[in-house]
Amino acid sequence: MALTFDTITNNLNDTKLKLIIKKIFDNQRLSFHEGLYLYLHAGLPLLGTLAHFIKGKRHGKKVSFIKNIHLEVTNRCINKCAFCSFRSQSEHDVYELSVEDIFNIVDHHASRGINEIHIVGGIDPEKGLDFWMPVIQKMKVLYPAIHIKAFTAAELDFIFKKSDVSIDDGLRLLKKSGLDSIPGGGAEIFVETIRQKLFPDKISSQRWLEIHQKAHLADIPSNATMLYGHIETIQDRVTHMEVLRDLQDSTKGFNAFIPLKFKNKGNALKNVNESPLYEDLKVFAMARIFLDNIPHIKAYWPMLGKENAMMTTNFGADDIDGTINNTTQIYARAGAADSKPQMNPSEMKCLIESYRGIAIERDALYKKI
Ligand code: V47
């Protein structure tokens, strides 16, 4: 049975909620206050129905994935973020890949046909453009078909300052070396009081947004994340999404929005309870409803776990990221279910199809392969 405004609002007495739902059916954008009202007053079934309806219009039953790896070059980091379980605590638990290690890893996976390399790591005081430009350049020369998605805005800020270049010049140099896009990390939550409390060393919201804006203007697309489920409020989540929606209106450079569920193992926030699944599903549903100008909502399965990531595809998500090939430790260290996350493409297809989705293998820019 087709979903209509009447069927969905039949037993609803809340007039304000009805007006908001009407706007959704009429393809109209929700204001901040309407988004917040919807988030606070609609239950999970209603939010899920609306989000799934919008996702269906945009993507049908398609759920995409990519063959990719992560390259986490070092856990040395000068920032001390309370939510982080990855950063080395002392010289004894530091690891650092050499340039040779980096190319051994990439070579191993390139021969198995990956389409994307996602490079991130701690804010390493030793590495500026003089280290990274030749590495990216060589990677591009050796593997021209592989998309290089590298460096969170927090890393870029440090690399550019260390190398004494402006954001524009730094981005231009990295793009010329072979950088194709920028991942969404470091956004956390765009509320300065929370940033000061939990990760005071990290770049401000404004700086994160400036770097992504300049990247988009330089034709470097990016993603955006939101770290949720720690001390932020529902209002903070809607604020975060509104800030991204505003920037996207002007640049159109964000490919995907990725809600990242806070995991509490092995970090300074271990006493903060993790959000329950129904709250996770609400976050994904609200992202799909509110972010009307960001095409993809990604459920990053190494963080959520396979089954929960798949569940979000009924609540607005249309992408579950990649095969990963056991190349990330950030989330396992924070308590994610898979300590060695990896799936081969047939496993990814089977998983998606077991949730009645149509599995689509994609490239790094979300084109079907
Ligand atoms: O910014 C760190 C998060 C992010 C924890 O762009 C944590 O395709 C939860 O941005 N609990 C980095 N989250 C990872 C990231 C990412 C991941 C996958 C795909 C893409 C993409 C980007 O990881 C950090 C932070 O928000 N994070 N520790 C934790 N304990």
mmCIF file of C-alpha atoms and ligand atoms in Angstrom:
data_model
loop_
_atom_site.group_PDB
_atom_site.id
_atom_site.type_symbol
_atom_site.label_atom_id
_atom_site.label_comp_id
_atom_site.label_asym_id
_atom_site.label_seq_id
_atom_site.Cartn_x
_atom_site.Cartn_y
_atom_site.Cartn_z
ATOM 1 C CA MET A 1 0.000 0.000 0.000
ATOM 2 C CA ALA A 2 1.387 3.397 -0.994
ATOM 3 C CA LEU A 3 2.240 5.711 1.871
ATOM 4 C CA THR A 4 0.112 8.858 1.880
ATOM 5 C CA PHE A 5 -0.181 11.866 4.139
ATOM 6 C CA ASP A 6 -3.647 10.664 5.206
ATOM 7 C CA THR A 7 -2.593 7.134 6.132
ATOM 8 C CA ILE A 8 0.328 8.349 8.159
ATOM 9 C CA THR A 9 -1.533 11.105 10.030
ATOM 10 C CA ASN A 10 -4.847 9.299 10.488
ATOM 11 C CA ASN A 11 -4.534 8.784 14.235
ATOM 12 C CA LEU A 12 -2.405 11.825 14.966
ATOM 13 C CA ASN A 13 -3.841 14.603 17.142
ATOM 14 C CA ASP A 14 -0.802 16.878 17.154
ATOM 15 C CA THR A 15 -1.603 19.643 14.636
ATOM 16 C CA LYS A 16 1.929 20.994 14.572
ATOM 17 C CA LEU A 17 3.333 17.562 13.842
ATOM 18 C CA LYS A 18 0.768 17.136 11.073
ATOM 19 C CA LEU A 19 1.875 20.393 9.439
ATOM 20 C CA ILE A 20 5.495 19.262 9.554
ATOM 21 C CA ILE A 21 4.601 15.912 7.997
ATOM 22 C CA LYS A 22 2.636 17.755 5.306
ATOM 23 C CA LYS A 23 5.761 19.742 4.454
ATOM 24 C CA ILE A 24 7.721 16.517 4.129
ATOM 25 C CA PHE A 25 5.109 15.092 1.750
ATOM 26 C CA ASP A 26 5.199 18.359 -0.226
ATOM 27 C CA ASN A 27 9.015 18.158 -0.525
ATOM 28 C CA GLN A 28 9.466 21.302 1.530
ATOM 29 C CA ARG A 29 12.475 21.937 3.718
ATOM 30 C CA LEU A 30 12.037 21.836 7.506
ATOM 31 C CA SER A 31 13.240 24.821 9.518
ATOM 32 C CA PHE A 32 15.468 24.290 12.550
ATOM 33 C CA HIS A 33 12.436 24.569 14.869
ATOM 34 C CA GLU A 34 10.350 22.173 12.805
ATOM 35 C CA GLY A 35 13.227 19.689 12.717
ATOM 36 C CA LEU A 36 13.659 19.956 16.466
ATOM 37 C CA TYR A 37 9.908 19.596 17.074
ATOM 38 C CA LEU A 38 9.750 16.523 14.867
ATOM 39 C CA TYR A 39 12.778 14.985 16.590
ATOM 40 C CA LEU A 40 11.324 15.601 20.059
ATOM 41 C CA HIS A 41 7.710 14.664 19.379
ATOM 42 C CA ALA A 42 7.672 11.910 16.762
ATOM 43 C CA GLY A 43 8.299 8.365 17.920
ATOM 44 C CA LEU A 44 10.712 6.027 16.184
ATOM 45 C CA PRO A 45 8.077 4.330 13.950
ATOM 46 C CA LEU A 46 6.897 7.664 12.544
ATOM 47 C CA LEU A 47 10.421 9.012 12.011
ATOM 48 C CA GLY A 48 11.458 5.728 10.417
ATOM 49 C CA THR A 49 8.470 5.701 8.083
ATOM 50 C CA LEU A 50 9.153 9.263 6.941
ATOM 51 C CA ALA A 51 12.882 8.694 6.490
ATOM 52 C CA HIS A 52 12.349 5.437 4.599
ATOM 53 C CA PHE A 53 9.807 7.177 2.377
ATOM 54 C CA ILE A 54 12.300 9.943 1.479
ATOM 55 C CA LYS A 55 15.123 7.463 0.992
ATOM 56 C CA GLY A 56 12.882 5.385 -1.271
ATOM 57 C CA LYS A 57 12.181 8.415 -3.459
ATOM 58 C CA ARG A 58 15.897 9.183 -3.795
ATOM 59 C CA HIS A 59 17.520 5.774 -3.862
ATOM 60 C CA GLY A 60 14.774 3.162 -4.111
ATOM 61 C CA LYS A 61 15.930 -0.015 -2.356
ATOM 62 C CA LYS A 62 19.555 0.582 -3.283
ATOM 63 C CA VAL A 63 22.217 0.223 -0.617
ATOM 64 C CA SER A 64 25.754 0.891 -1.771
ATOM 65 C CA PHE A 65 29.196 -0.230 -0.678
ATOM 66 C CA ILE A 66 32.792 0.166 -1.875
ATOM 67 C CA LYS A 67 35.945 -1.928 -1.961
ATOM 68 C CA ASN A 68 38.271 0.126 0.223
ATOM 69 C CA ILE A 69 40.902 0.157 2.933
ATOM 70 C CA HIS A 70 41.790 2.530 5.736
ATOM 71 C CA LEU A 71 45.350 3.548 6.350
ATOM 72 C CA GLU A 72 45.895 4.698 9.946
ATOM 73 C CA VAL A 73 49.457 5.899 9.728
ATOM 74 C CA THR A 74 50.106 6.640 13.379
ATOM 75 C CA ASN A 75 48.351 6.793 16.739
ATOM 76 C CA ARG A 76 50.724 9.529 17.885
ATOM 77 C CA CYS A 77 48.576 12.614 18.468
ATOM 78 C CA ILE A 78 49.153 15.992 20.070
ATOM 79 C CA ASN A 79 45.421 16.438 20.756
ATOM 80 C CA LYS A 80 43.825 14.891 23.822
ATOM 81 C CA CYS A 81 40.189 14.260 22.914
ATOM 82 C CA ALA A 82 38.168 12.704 25.727
ATOM 83 C CA PHE A 83 36.220 10.390 23.376
ATOM 84 C CA CYS A 84 39.282 8.924 21.688
ATOM 85 C CA SER A 85 40.541 5.400 22.406
ATOM 86 C CA PHE A 86 43.013 5.378 19.521
ATOM 87 C CA ARG A 87 45.614 7.945 20.588
ATOM 88 C CA SER A 88 48.787 6.550 22.183
ATOM 89 C CA GLN A 89 49.007 7.217 25.905
ATOM 90 C CA SER A 90 52.798 6.973 26.142
ATOM 91 C CA GLU A 91 55.863 6.277 24.002
ATOM 92 C CA HIS A 92 55.347 2.553 24.794
ATOM 93 C CA ASP A 93 52.153 2.166 22.797
ATOM 94 C CA VAL A 94 53.010 4.424 19.852
ATOM 95 C CA TYR A 95 52.964 2.885 16.420
ATOM 96 C CA GLU A 96 53.994 4.589 13.241
ATOM 97 C CA LEU A 97 53.998 3.218 9.712
ATOM 98 C CA SER A 98 57.104 4.010 7.702
ATOM 99 C CA VAL A 99 56.783 5.039 4.063
ATOM 100 C CA GLU A 100 57.839 1.502 3.183
ATOM 101 C CA ASP A 101 55.094 0.042 5.431
ATOM 102 C CA ILE A 102 52.533 2.336 3.807
ATOM 103 C CA PHE A 103 53.403 1.171 0.317
ATOM 104 C CA ASN A 104 53.559 -2.488 1.331
ATOM 105 C CA ILE A 105 50.025 -2.238 2.695
ATOM 106 C CA VAL A 106 48.676 -0.336 -0.309
ATOM 107 C CA ASP A 107 50.386 -2.673 -2.762
ATOM 108 C CA HIS A 108 48.949 -5.736 -1.023
ATOM 109 C CA HIS A 109 45.370 -4.407 -1.223
ATOM 110 C CA ALA A 110 45.706 -2.733 -4.636
ATOM 111 C CA SER A 111 46.439 -6.115 -6.156
ATOM 112 C CA ARG A 112 43.049 -7.252 -4.796
ATOM 113 C CA GLY A 113 41.184 -4.478 -6.573
ATOM 114 C CA ILE A 114 40.295 -1.754 -4.087
ATOM 115 C CA ASN A 115 38.799 1.510 -5.365
ATOM 116 C CA GLU A 116 39.502 3.824 -2.437
ATOM 117 C CA ILE A 117 42.159 4.443 0.195
ATOM 118 C CA HIS A 118 40.979 6.338 3.278
ATOM 119 C CA ILE A 119 43.982 7.838 5.084
ATOM 120 C CA VAL A 120 43.682 9.291 8.602
ATOM 121 C CA GLY A 121 45.617 9.247 11.829
ATOM 122 C CA GLY A 122 46.585 11.225 14.893
ATOM 123 C CA ILE A 123 47.833 14.782 14.667
ATOM 124 C CA ASP A 124 51.472 13.838 14.258
ATOM 125 C CA PRO A 125 53.846 16.668 15.190
ATOM 126 C CA GLU A 126 56.459 15.366 12.767
ATOM 127 C CA LYS A 127 54.499 15.326 9.524
ATOM 128 C CA GLY A 128 53.795 18.284 7.268
ATOM 129 C CA LEU A 129 53.400 18.680 3.517
ATOM 130 C CA ASP A 130 57.043 17.732 2.976
ATOM 131 C CA PHE A 131 56.198 14.241 4.249
ATOM 132 C CA TRP A 132 52.742 13.875 2.730
ATOM 133 C CA MET A 133 53.076 15.368 -0.744
ATOM 134 C CA PRO A 134 55.614 12.826 -2.025
ATOM 135 C CA VAL A 135 53.654 9.960 -0.425
ATOM 136 C CA ILE A 136 50.385 10.984 -2.069
ATOM 137 C CA GLN A 137 52.178 11.714 -5.342
ATOM 138 C CA LYS A 138 53.809 8.285 -5.422
ATOM 139 C CA MET A 139 50.530 6.574 -4.506
ATOM 140 C CA LYS A 140 48.796 8.309 -7.406
ATOM 141 C CA VAL A 141 51.539 7.417 -9.854
ATOM 142 C CA LEU A 142 51.585 3.763 -8.784
ATOM 143 C CA TYR A 143 47.797 3.344 -8.494
ATOM 144 C CA PRO A 144 46.169 6.000 -10.671
ATOM 145 C CA ALA A 145 42.765 4.295 -10.588
ATOM 146 C CA ILE A 146 42.501 4.318 -6.792
ATOM 147 C CA HIS A 147 40.727 7.293 -5.234
ATOM 148 C CA ILE A 148 42.667 8.897 -2.372
ATOM 149 C CA LYS A 149 40.397 10.223 0.381
ATOM 150 C CA ALA A 150 42.685 11.606 3.031
ATOM 151 C CA PHE A 151 43.103 13.758 6.164
ATOM 152 C CA THR A 152 40.392 15.097 8.410
ATOM 153 C CA ALA A 153 40.103 18.880 8.583
ATOM 154 C CA ALA A 154 41.855 18.692 11.977
ATOM 155 C CA GLU A 155 44.856 16.998 10.348
ATOM 156 C CA LEU A 156 44.824 19.398 7.401
ATOM 157 C CA ASP A 157 44.795 22.391 9.739
ATOM 158 C CA PHE A 158 47.918 21.061 11.478
ATOM 159 C CA ILE A 159 49.717 20.035 8.270
ATOM 160 C CA PHE A 160 49.137 23.465 6.691
ATOM 161 C CA LYS A 161 50.234 25.364 9.797
ATOM 162 C CA LYS A 162 53.345 23.230 10.168
ATOM 163 C CA SER A 163 54.198 23.862 6.524
ATOM 164 C CA ASP A 164 53.328 27.551 6.823
ATOM 165 C CA VAL A 165 50.858 27.629 3.944
ATOM 166 C CA SER A 166 47.313 28.965 3.722
ATOM 167 C CA ILE A 167 44.354 26.584 3.532
ATOM 168 C CA ASP A 168 43.905 27.431 -0.157
ATOM 169 C CA ASP A 169 47.550 26.807 -1.025
ATOM 170 C CA GLY A 170 47.754 23.646 1.061
ATOM 171 C CA LEU A 171 44.664 22.186 -0.583
ATOM 172 C CA ARG A 172 45.954 23.117 -4.021
ATOM 173 C CA LEU A 173 49.285 21.405 -3.352
ATOM 174 C CA LEU A 174 47.655 18.246 -2.023
ATOM 175 C CA LYS A 175 45.198 18.111 -4.911
ATOM 176 C CA LYS A 176 48.062 18.510 -7.357
ATOM 177 C CA SER A 177 49.830 15.626 -5.594
ATOM 178 C CA GLY A 178 46.803 13.358 -6.055
ATOM 179 C CA LEU A 179 44.362 13.975 -3.211
ATOM 180 C CA ASP A 180 40.844 13.302 -4.505
ATOM 181 C CA SER A 181 38.580 13.988 -1.541
ATOM 182 C CA ILE A 182 38.458 14.604 2.192
ATOM 183 C CA PRO A 183 36.837 12.357 4.802
ATOM 184 C CA GLY A 184 34.282 13.679 7.261
ATOM 185 C CA GLY A 185 36.131 13.232 10.548
ATOM 186 C CA GLY A 186 36.934 15.891 13.122
ATOM 187 C CA ALA A 187 33.525 17.551 12.866
ATOM 188 C CA GLU A 188 32.378 15.907 16.129
ATOM 189 C CA ILE A 189 29.605 18.283 17.221
ATOM 190 C CA PHE A 190 29.432 21.934 16.228
ATOM 191 C CA VAL A 191 28.858 23.356 19.716
ATOM 192 C CA GLU A 192 31.827 25.299 21.085
ATOM 193 C CA THR A 193 31.045 24.704 24.781
ATOM 194 C CA ILE A 194 31.121 20.935 24.211
ATOM 195 C CA ARG A 195 34.265 21.199 22.117
ATOM 196 C CA GLN A 196 35.980 23.121 24.929
ATOM 197 C CA LYS A 197 34.903 20.560 27.488
ATOM 198 C CA LEU A 198 35.666 17.320 25.618
ATOM 199 C CA PHE A 199 38.257 18.171 22.984
ATOM 200 C CA PRO A 200 39.695 21.634 23.675
ATOM 201 C CA ASP A 201 42.808 21.074 21.520
ATOM 202 C CA LYS A 202 40.823 20.297 18.395
ATOM 203 C CA ILE A 203 40.084 22.911 15.713
ATOM 204 C CA SER A 204 36.922 24.963 16.173
ATOM 205 C CA SER A 205 33.690 24.287 14.286
ATOM 206 C CA GLN A 206 34.353 27.423 12.278
ATOM 207 C CA ARG A 207 37.787 26.231 11.170
ATOM 208 C CA TRP A 208 36.423 22.776 10.235
ATOM 209 C CA LEU A 209 33.731 24.419 8.130
ATOM 210 C CA GLU A 210 36.199 26.843 6.538
ATOM 211 C CA ILE A 211 38.491 23.998 5.458
ATOM 212 C CA HIS A 212 35.607 22.021 3.940
ATOM 213 C CA GLN A 213 34.213 25.122 2.258
ATOM 214 C CA LYS A 214 37.581 25.902 0.700
ATOM 215 C CA ALA A 215 38.007 22.287 -0.354
ATOM 216 C CA HIS A 216 34.642 22.352 -2.106
ATOM 217 C CA LEU A 217 35.541 25.594 -3.844
ATOM 218 C CA ALA A 218 38.775 23.949 -5.001
ATOM 219 C CA ASP A 219 36.718 21.088 -6.417
ATOM 220 C CA ILE A 220 37.654 18.638 -3.685
ATOM 221 C CA PRO A 221 34.501 16.939 -2.416
ATOM 222 C CA SER A 222 34.193 15.776 1.169
ATOM 223 C CA ASN A 223 32.042 14.049 3.767
ATOM 224 C CA ALA A 224 30.750 15.265 7.108
ATOM 225 C CA THR A 225 30.392 13.309 10.341
ATOM 226 C CA MET A 226 28.574 13.939 13.604
ATOM 227 C CA LEU A 227 29.790 12.311 16.801
ATOM 228 C CA TYR A 228 26.634 11.747 18.841
ATOM 229 C CA GLY A 229 25.620 10.010 22.047
ATOM 230 C CA HIS A 230 28.007 11.650 24.522
ATOM 231 C CA ILE A 231 26.989 14.871 26.320
ATOM 232 C CA GLU A 232 25.276 16.690 23.481
ATOM 233 C CA THR A 233 21.536 17.430 23.443
ATOM 234 C CA ILE A 234 18.986 16.725 20.706
ATOM 235 C CA GLN A 235 19.025 20.456 19.968
ATOM 236 C CA ASP A 236 22.810 20.282 19.469
ATOM 237 C CA ARG A 237 22.340 17.505 16.901
ATOM 238 C CA VAL A 238 19.839 19.555 14.921
ATOM 239 C CA THR A 239 22.140 22.598 15.146
ATOM 240 C CA HIS A 240 25.012 20.490 13.780
ATOM 241 C CA MET A 241 22.911 19.309 10.861
ATOM 242 C CA GLU A 242 21.621 22.794 10.129
ATOM 243 C CA VAL A 243 25.160 24.207 9.939
ATOM 244 C CA LEU A 244 26.091 21.501 7.426
ATOM 245 C CA ARG A 245 22.917 22.023 5.423
ATOM 246 C CA ASP A 246 23.667 25.754 5.160
ATOM 247 C CA LEU A 247 27.201 25.142 3.909
ATOM 248 C CA GLN A 248 25.975 22.519 1.465
ATOM 249 C CA ASP A 249 23.474 25.024 0.035
ATOM 250 C CA SER A 250 26.352 27.209 -1.030
ATOM 251 C CA THR A 251 29.014 24.670 -2.059
ATOM 252 C CA LYS A 252 27.244 21.369 -2.841
ATOM 253 C CA GLY A 253 30.515 19.627 -2.008
ATOM 254 C CA PHE A 254 29.379 17.102 0.627
ATOM 255 C CA ASN A 255 28.802 13.606 -0.727
ATOM 256 C CA ALA A 256 27.760 11.921 2.478
ATOM 257 C CA PHE A 257 26.741 12.538 6.055
ATOM 258 C CA ILE A 258 27.936 9.946 8.566
ATOM 259 C CA PRO A 259 26.476 9.844 12.073
ATOM 260 C CA LEU A 260 29.120 8.271 14.328
ATOM 261 C CA LYS A 261 27.804 6.642 17.479
ATOM 262 C CA PHE A 262 30.022 7.352 20.474
ATOM 263 C CA LYS A 263 31.644 4.172 21.801
ATOM 264 C CA ASN A 264 32.824 4.308 25.397
ATOM 265 C CA LYS A 265 35.518 1.649 25.757
ATOM 266 C CA GLY A 266 39.094 2.664 26.525
ATOM 267 C CA ASN A 267 38.587 6.408 26.712
ATOM 268 C CA ALA A 268 38.035 9.148 29.262
ATOM 269 C CA LEU A 269 34.258 9.062 28.744
ATOM 270 C CA LYS A 270 33.888 5.440 29.833
ATOM 271 C CA ASN A 271 31.199 6.436 32.347
ATOM 272 C CA VAL A 272 28.941 7.821 29.618
ATOM 273 C CA ASN A 273 26.429 5.130 28.615
ATOM 274 C CA GLU A 274 26.277 4.395 24.906
ATOM 275 C CA SER A 275 23.059 5.360 23.140
ATOM 276 C CA PRO A 276 20.482 2.590 22.717
ATOM 277 C CA LEU A 277 19.721 1.285 19.233
ATOM 278 C CA TYR A 278 16.390 3.088 18.966
ATOM 279 C CA GLU A 279 18.194 6.415 19.503
ATOM 280 C CA ASP A 280 20.725 5.492 16.811
ATOM 281 C CA LEU A 281 17.909 4.775 14.396
ATOM 282 C CA LYS A 282 16.297 8.121 15.219
ATOM 283 C CA VAL A 283 19.563 9.939 14.439
ATOM 284 C CA PHE A 284 19.737 8.298 11.017
ATOM 285 C CA ALA A 285 16.074 8.998 10.316
ATOM 286 C CA MET A 286 16.432 12.666 11.284
ATOM 287 C CA ALA A 287 19.547 12.989 9.133
ATOM 288 C CA ARG A 288 17.650 11.697 6.104
ATOM 289 C CA ILE A 289 14.645 13.952 6.773
ATOM 290 C CA PHE A 290 16.506 17.138 7.704
ATOM 291 C CA LEU A 291 19.523 17.011 5.388
ATOM 292 C CA ASP A 292 17.600 17.393 2.161
ATOM 293 C CA ASN A 293 20.673 18.487 0.202
ATOM 294 C CA ILE A 294 23.258 15.832 1.134
ATOM 295 C CA PRO A 295 22.706 12.871 -1.182
ATOM 296 C CA HIS A 296 24.062 10.000 0.894
ATOM 297 C CA ILE A 297 23.552 8.985 4.507
ATOM 298 C CA LYS A 298 26.241 6.509 5.421
ATOM 299 C CA ALA A 299 26.005 3.865 8.133
ATOM 300 C CA TYR A 300 29.622 3.079 8.897
ATOM 301 C CA TRP A 301 29.337 -0.613 9.721
ATOM 302 C CA PRO A 302 32.683 -1.085 11.555
ATOM 303 C CA MET A 303 31.340 1.370 14.133
ATOM 304 C CA LEU A 304 27.705 0.240 14.331
ATOM 305 C CA GLY A 305 28.176 -3.465 13.722
ATOM 306 C CA LYS A 306 26.859 -5.233 10.612
ATOM 307 C CA GLU A 307 23.299 -5.889 11.743
ATOM 308 C CA ASN A 308 22.689 -2.462 13.262
ATOM 309 C CA ALA A 309 24.180 -0.757 10.210
ATOM 310 C CA MET A 310 21.774 -2.746 8.055
ATOM 311 C CA MET A 311 18.875 -1.776 10.282
ATOM 312 C CA THR A 312 19.620 1.906 9.610
ATOM 313 C CA THR A 313 18.993 1.258 5.914
ATOM 314 C CA ASN A 314 15.311 1.051 6.856
ATOM 315 C CA PHE A 315 15.692 4.393 8.643
ATOM 316 C CA GLY A 316 17.219 6.538 5.913
ATOM 317 C CA ALA A 317 20.752 5.253 5.300
ATOM 318 C CA ASP A 318 21.629 4.263 1.721
ATOM 319 C CA ASP A 319 25.308 3.341 2.099
ATOM 320 C CA ILE A 320 27.249 1.102 4.489
ATOM 321 C CA ASP A 321 30.818 2.086 3.483
ATOM 322 C CA GLY A 322 33.295 -0.579 2.565
ATOM 323 C CA THR A 323 35.064 -3.890 2.678
ATOM 324 C CA ILE A 324 37.739 -2.324 4.968
ATOM 325 C CA ASN A 325 39.854 -5.513 4.888
ATOM 326 C CA ASN A 326 40.786 -5.314 8.561
ATOM 327 C CA THR A 327 42.656 -2.045 8.173
ATOM 328 C CA THR A 328 41.121 0.093 10.914
ATOM 329 C CA GLN A 329 41.614 -0.077 14.667
ATOM 330 C CA ILE A 330 40.005 3.220 15.747
ATOM 331 C CA TYR A 331 36.585 1.702 16.455
ATOM 332 C CA ALA A 332 37.657 -1.724 17.676
ATOM 333 C CA ARG A 333 39.697 0.028 20.340
ATOM 334 C CA ALA A 334 36.613 2.001 21.360
ATOM 335 C CA GLY A 335 34.587 -1.198 21.789
ATOM 336 C CA ALA A 336 32.995 -1.822 18.384
ATOM 337 C CA ALA A 337 31.705 -5.372 17.893
ATOM 338 C CA ASP A 338 34.083 -6.362 15.087
ATOM 339 C CA SER A 339 37.634 -6.330 16.375
ATOM 340 C CA LYS A 340 38.914 -7.066 12.857
ATOM 341 C CA PRO A 341 36.360 -5.489 10.535
ATOM 342 C CA GLN A 342 36.357 -6.916 7.047
ATOM 343 C CA MET A 343 33.836 -8.200 4.530
ATOM 344 C CA ASN A 344 34.399 -9.322 1.003
ATOM 345 C CA PRO A 345 32.099 -7.955 -1.717
ATOM 346 C CA SER A 346 29.938 -11.101 -1.808
ATOM 347 C CA GLU A 347 29.440 -10.928 1.957
ATOM 348 C CA MET A 348 28.430 -7.292 1.620
ATOM 349 C CA LYS A 349 25.972 -8.142 -1.153
ATOM 350 C CA CYS A 350 24.479 -11.055 0.841
ATOM 351 C CA LEU A 351 24.120 -8.869 3.932
ATOM 352 C CA ILE A 352 22.359 -6.111 1.976
ATOM 353 C CA GLU A 353 20.106 -8.581 0.187
ATOM 354 C CA SER A 354 19.219 -10.302 3.465
ATOM 355 C CA TYR A 355 17.652 -6.967 4.443
ATOM 356 C CA ARG A 356 15.820 -6.842 1.101
ATOM 357 C CA GLY A 357 18.047 -4.104 -0.287
ATOM 358 C CA ILE A 358 19.501 -3.939 -3.784
ATOM 359 C CA ALA A 359 23.273 -4.096 -3.359
ATOM 360 C CA ILE A 360 25.212 -1.615 -5.462
ATOM 361 C CA GLU A 361 28.974 -1.633 -5.626
ATOM 362 C CA ARG A 362 30.067 2.000 -6.064
ATOM 363 C CA ASP A 363 33.196 4.025 -6.630
ATOM 364 C CA ALA A 364 34.406 6.705 -4.215
ATOM 365 C CA LEU A 365 32.158 9.312 -5.819
ATOM 366 C CA TYR A 366 29.074 7.106 -5.457
ATOM 367 C CA LYS A 367 28.847 6.063 -9.096
ATOM 368 C CA LYS A 368 27.703 2.493 -9.701
ATOM 369 C CA ILE A 369 30.505 0.173 -10.807
HETATM 370 O O1 V47 B 1 36.325 12.402 14.069
HETATM 371 C C1 V47 B 1 36.787 8.577 17.370
HETATM 372 C C2 V47 B 1 35.218 9.368 15.561
HETATM 373 C C3 V47 B 1 36.071 10.045 13.585
HETATM 374 C C4 V47 B 1 35.376 7.525 18.650
HETATM 375 O O2 V47 B 1 34.365 10.227 5.577
HETATM 376 C C5 V47 B 1 34.721 7.974 17.511
HETATM 377 O O3 V47 B 1 33.826 8.296 4.751
HETATM 378 C C6 V47 B 1 32.786 7.067 18.261
HETATM 379 O O4 V47 B 1 35.509 10.484 10.381
HETATM 380 N N1 V47 B 1 33.351 6.614 19.405
HETATM 381 C C7 V47 B 1 37.029 9.692 12.506
HETATM 382 N N2 V47 B 1 33.431 7.755 17.307
HETATM 383 C C8 V47 B 1 36.422 8.694 11.529
HETATM 384 C C9 V47 B 1 35.672 9.317 10.424
HETATM 385 C C10 V47 B 1 35.130 8.485 9.314
HETATM 386 C C11 V47 B 1 34.880 7.144 9.481
HETATM 387 C C12 V47 B 1 34.384 6.431 8.414
HETATM 388 C C13 V47 B 1 34.149 7.004 7.188
HETATM 389 C C14 V47 B 1 34.407 8.365 7.031
HETATM 390 C C15 V47 B 1 34.189 9.010 5.715
HETATM 391 C C16 V47 B 1 34.895 9.114 8.099
HETATM 392 O O5 V47 B 1 35.875 8.913 14.415
HETATM 393 C C17 V47 B 1 36.481 11.120 14.553
HETATM 394 C C18 V47 B 1 35.523 10.846 15.688
HETATM 395 O O6 V47 B 1 34.319 11.535 15.486
HETATM 396 N N3 V47 B 1 35.597 8.630 16.768
HETATM 397 N N4 V47 B 1 36.669 7.883 18.546
HETATM 398 C C19 V47 B 1 34.637 6.825 19.631
HETATM 399 N N5 V47 B 1 35.190 6.415 20.790
#
